[in-house]
mmCIF file of C-alpha atoms in Angstrom:
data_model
loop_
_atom_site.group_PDB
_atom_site.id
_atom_site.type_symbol
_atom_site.label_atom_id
_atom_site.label_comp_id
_atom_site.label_asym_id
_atom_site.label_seq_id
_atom_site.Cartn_x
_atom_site.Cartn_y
_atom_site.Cartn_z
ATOM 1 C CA UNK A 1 38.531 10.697 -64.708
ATOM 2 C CA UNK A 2 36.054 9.638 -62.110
ATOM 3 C CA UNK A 3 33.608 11.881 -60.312
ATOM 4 C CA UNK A 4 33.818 9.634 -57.283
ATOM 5 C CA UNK A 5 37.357 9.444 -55.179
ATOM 6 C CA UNK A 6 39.416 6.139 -55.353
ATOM 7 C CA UNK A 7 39.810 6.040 -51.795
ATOM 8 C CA UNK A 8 35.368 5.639 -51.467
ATOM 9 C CA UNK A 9 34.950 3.344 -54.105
ATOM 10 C CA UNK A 10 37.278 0.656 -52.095
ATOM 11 C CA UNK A 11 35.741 -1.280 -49.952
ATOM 12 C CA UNK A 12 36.238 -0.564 -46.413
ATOM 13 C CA UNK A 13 38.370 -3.646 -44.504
ATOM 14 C CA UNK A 14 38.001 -1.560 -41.231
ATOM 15 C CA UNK A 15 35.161 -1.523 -38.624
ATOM 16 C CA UNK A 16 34.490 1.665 -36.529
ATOM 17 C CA UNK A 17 34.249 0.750 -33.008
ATOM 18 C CA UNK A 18 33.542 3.989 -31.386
ATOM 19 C CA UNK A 19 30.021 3.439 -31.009
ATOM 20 C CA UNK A 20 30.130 -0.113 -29.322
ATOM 21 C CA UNK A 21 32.444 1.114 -26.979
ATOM 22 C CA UNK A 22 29.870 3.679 -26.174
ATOM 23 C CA UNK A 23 27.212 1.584 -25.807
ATOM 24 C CA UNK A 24 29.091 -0.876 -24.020
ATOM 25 C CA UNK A 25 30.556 2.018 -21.517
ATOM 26 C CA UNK A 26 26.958 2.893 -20.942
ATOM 27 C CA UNK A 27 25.739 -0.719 -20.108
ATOM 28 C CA UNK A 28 28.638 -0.948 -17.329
ATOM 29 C CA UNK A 29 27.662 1.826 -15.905
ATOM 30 C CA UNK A 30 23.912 1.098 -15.678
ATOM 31 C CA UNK A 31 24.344 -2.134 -14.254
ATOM 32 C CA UNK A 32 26.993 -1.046 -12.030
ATOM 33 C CA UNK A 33 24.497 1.938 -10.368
ATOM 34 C CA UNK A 34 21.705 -1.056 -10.032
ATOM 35 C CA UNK A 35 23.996 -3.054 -8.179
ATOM 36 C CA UNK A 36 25.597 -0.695 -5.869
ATOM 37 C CA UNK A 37 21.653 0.630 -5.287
ATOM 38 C CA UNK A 38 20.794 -3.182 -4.647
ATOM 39 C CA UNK A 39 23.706 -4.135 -2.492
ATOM 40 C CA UNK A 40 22.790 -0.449 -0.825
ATOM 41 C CA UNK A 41 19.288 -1.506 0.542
ATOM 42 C CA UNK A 42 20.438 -4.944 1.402
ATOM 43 C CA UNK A 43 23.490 -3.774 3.762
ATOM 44 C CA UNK A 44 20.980 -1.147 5.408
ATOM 45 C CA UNK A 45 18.382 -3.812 6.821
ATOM 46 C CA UNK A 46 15.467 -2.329 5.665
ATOM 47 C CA UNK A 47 12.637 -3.671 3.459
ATOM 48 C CA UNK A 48 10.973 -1.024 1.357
ATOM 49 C CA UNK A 49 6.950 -0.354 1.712
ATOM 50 C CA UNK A 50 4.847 -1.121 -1.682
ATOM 51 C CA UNK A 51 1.804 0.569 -1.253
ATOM 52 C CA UNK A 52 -1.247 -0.411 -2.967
ATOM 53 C CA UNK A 53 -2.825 -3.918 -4.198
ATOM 54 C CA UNK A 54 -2.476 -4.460 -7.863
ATOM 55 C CA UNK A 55 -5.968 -3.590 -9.846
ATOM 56 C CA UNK A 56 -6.885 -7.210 -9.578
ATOM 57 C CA UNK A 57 -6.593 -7.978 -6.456
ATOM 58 C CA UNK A 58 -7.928 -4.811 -5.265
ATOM 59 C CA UNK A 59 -11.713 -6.082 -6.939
ATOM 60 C CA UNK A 60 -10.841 -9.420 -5.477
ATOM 61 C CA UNK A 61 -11.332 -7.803 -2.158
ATOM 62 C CA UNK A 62 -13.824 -5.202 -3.172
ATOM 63 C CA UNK A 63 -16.022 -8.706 -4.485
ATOM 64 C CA UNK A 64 -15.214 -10.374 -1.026
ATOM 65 C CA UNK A 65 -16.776 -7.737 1.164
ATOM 66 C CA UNK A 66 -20.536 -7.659 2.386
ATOM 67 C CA UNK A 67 -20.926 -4.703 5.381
ATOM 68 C CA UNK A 68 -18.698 -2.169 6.027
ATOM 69 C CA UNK A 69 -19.035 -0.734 9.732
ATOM 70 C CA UNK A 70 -16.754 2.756 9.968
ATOM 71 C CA UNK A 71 -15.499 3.852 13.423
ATOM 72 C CA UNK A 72 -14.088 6.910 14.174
ATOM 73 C CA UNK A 73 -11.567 7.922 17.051
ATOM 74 C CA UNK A 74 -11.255 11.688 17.818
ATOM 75 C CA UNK A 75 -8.260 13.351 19.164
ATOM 76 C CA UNK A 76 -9.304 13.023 22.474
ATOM 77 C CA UNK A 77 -9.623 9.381 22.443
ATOM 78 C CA UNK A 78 -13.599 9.268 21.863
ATOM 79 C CA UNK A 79 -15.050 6.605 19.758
ATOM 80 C CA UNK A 80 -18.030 6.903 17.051
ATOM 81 C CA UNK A 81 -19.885 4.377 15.420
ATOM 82 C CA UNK A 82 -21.038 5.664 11.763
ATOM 83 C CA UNK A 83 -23.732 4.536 10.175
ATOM 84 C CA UNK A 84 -25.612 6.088 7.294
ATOM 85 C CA UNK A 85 -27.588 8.353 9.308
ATOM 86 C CA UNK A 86 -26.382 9.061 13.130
ATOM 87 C CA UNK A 87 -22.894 9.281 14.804
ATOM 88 C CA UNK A 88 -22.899 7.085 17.982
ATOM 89 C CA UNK A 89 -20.859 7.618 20.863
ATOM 90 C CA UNK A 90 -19.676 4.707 22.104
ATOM 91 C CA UNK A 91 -17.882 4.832 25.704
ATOM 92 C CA UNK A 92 -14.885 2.521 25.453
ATOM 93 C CA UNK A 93 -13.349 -0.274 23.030
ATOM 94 C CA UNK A 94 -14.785 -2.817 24.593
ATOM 95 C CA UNK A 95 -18.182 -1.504 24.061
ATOM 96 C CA UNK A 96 -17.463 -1.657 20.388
ATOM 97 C CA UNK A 97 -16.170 -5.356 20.324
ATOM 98 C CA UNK A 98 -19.472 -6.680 22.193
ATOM 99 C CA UNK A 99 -21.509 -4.644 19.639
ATOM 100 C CA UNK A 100 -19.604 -6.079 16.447
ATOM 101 C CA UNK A 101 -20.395 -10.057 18.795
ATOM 102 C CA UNK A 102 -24.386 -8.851 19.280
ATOM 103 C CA UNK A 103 -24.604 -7.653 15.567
ATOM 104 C CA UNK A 104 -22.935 -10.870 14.350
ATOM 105 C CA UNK A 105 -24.871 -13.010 16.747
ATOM 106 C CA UNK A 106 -28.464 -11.639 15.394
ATOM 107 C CA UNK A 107 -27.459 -11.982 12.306
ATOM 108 C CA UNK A 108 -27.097 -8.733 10.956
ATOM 109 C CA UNK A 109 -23.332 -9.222 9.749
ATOM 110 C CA UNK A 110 -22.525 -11.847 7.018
ATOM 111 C CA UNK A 111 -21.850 -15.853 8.680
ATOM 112 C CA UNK A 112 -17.849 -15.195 7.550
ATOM 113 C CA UNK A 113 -16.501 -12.539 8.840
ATOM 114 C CA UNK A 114 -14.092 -11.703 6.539
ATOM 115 C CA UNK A 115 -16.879 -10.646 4.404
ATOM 116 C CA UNK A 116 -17.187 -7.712 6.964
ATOM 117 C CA UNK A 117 -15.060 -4.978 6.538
ATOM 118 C CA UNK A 118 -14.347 -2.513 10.273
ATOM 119 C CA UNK A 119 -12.893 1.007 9.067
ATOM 120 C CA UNK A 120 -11.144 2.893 11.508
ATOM 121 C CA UNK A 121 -10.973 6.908 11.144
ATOM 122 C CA UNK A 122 -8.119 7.770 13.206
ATOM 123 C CA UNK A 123 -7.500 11.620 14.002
ATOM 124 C CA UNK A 124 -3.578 12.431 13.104
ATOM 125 C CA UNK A 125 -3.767 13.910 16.913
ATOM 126 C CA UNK A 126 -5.118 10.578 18.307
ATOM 127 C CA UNK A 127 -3.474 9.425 20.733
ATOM 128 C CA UNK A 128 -1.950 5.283 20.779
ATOM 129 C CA UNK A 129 -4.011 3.815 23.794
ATOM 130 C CA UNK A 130 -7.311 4.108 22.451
ATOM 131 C CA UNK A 131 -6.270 2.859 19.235
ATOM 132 C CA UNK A 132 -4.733 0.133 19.930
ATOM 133 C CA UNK A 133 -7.998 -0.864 22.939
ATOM 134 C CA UNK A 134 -9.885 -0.866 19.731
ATOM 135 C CA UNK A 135 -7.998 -2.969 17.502
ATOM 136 C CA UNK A 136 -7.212 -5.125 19.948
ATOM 137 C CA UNK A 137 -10.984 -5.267 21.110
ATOM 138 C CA UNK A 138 -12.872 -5.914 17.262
ATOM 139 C CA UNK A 139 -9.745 -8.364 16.641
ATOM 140 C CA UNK A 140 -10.657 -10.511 19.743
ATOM 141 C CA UNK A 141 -13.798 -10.547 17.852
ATOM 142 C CA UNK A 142 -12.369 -11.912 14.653
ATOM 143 C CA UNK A 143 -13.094 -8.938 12.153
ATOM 144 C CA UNK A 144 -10.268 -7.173 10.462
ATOM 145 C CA UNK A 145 -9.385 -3.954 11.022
ATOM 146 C CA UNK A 146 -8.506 -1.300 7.991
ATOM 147 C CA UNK A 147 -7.171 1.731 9.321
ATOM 148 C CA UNK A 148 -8.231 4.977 6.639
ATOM 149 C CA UNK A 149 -5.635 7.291 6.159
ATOM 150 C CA UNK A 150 -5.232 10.423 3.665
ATOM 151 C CA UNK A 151 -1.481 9.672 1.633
ATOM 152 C CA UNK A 152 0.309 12.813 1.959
ATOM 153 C CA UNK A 153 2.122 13.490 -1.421
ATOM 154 C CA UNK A 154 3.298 16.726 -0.319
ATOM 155 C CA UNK A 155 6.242 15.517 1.443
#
């Protein structure tokens, strides 16, 4: 008389495939989500935004850059020129691009100029025309121009 059942003590010439069909049921249907998503965005036309430089290259560009030179455009299409200590009000965009040539041309902004960095501070009311006249006018001028903007996360 044994303690232990026949039926355990023989080995077992069976293999229980319930859980690989599980597993393999769930693999199918991962893959097959991630391709329908894929196919999805490629039938729609669209190429997706990625926001943000990697950490690296973000100190690349933080290394790269001199002067920074912020300008602001109000709602009502004014510009400012910020320094550390005043706010000047500068009549039109053209105005702005001669001062960014005079300032590079007494030397007061680094030799490349991609070591100079223009900000724009756009109001969310701002109307188009005088921001485009100002990219348009420091671009003629060969600076870059980095428009600021607040991410809204709400939404």
């Amino acid at each position: 008389m044994s303690f232990v059942p026949e039926d355990q003590l023989k080995p077992k010439l069976g293999l229980n495939l319930a859980p690989m069909i599980d597993f393999v049921f769930l693999m199918l249907a991962f893959f097959a989500s991630l391709t329908i998503t894929k196919v999805t965005l490629k039938d729609a036309g669209i190429s997706l935004v990625k926001v943000g430089a990697t950490a690296e290259m973000a100190k690349q560009q933080e290394d790269k850059v001199e002067k920074v030179i912020s300008i602001s455009i109000s709602k009502n299409g004014e510009y400012k020129w910020l320094t550390e200590y005043h706010e000047l009000l500068i009549k039109d965009a053209d105005q702005i691009g001669l001062e960014l040539a005079r300032q590079y041309e007494m030397g007061a902004l680094p030799k490349e100029k991609e070591k100079t960095q223009v900000l724009l501070q756009i109001d969310r009311e701002a109307t188009w025309s005088p921001i485009s006249q100002v990219i348009f006018s420091i671009r003629d001028q060969g600076f870059e121009v980095h428009p600021i903007y607040q991410p809204d996360f709400a939404n």
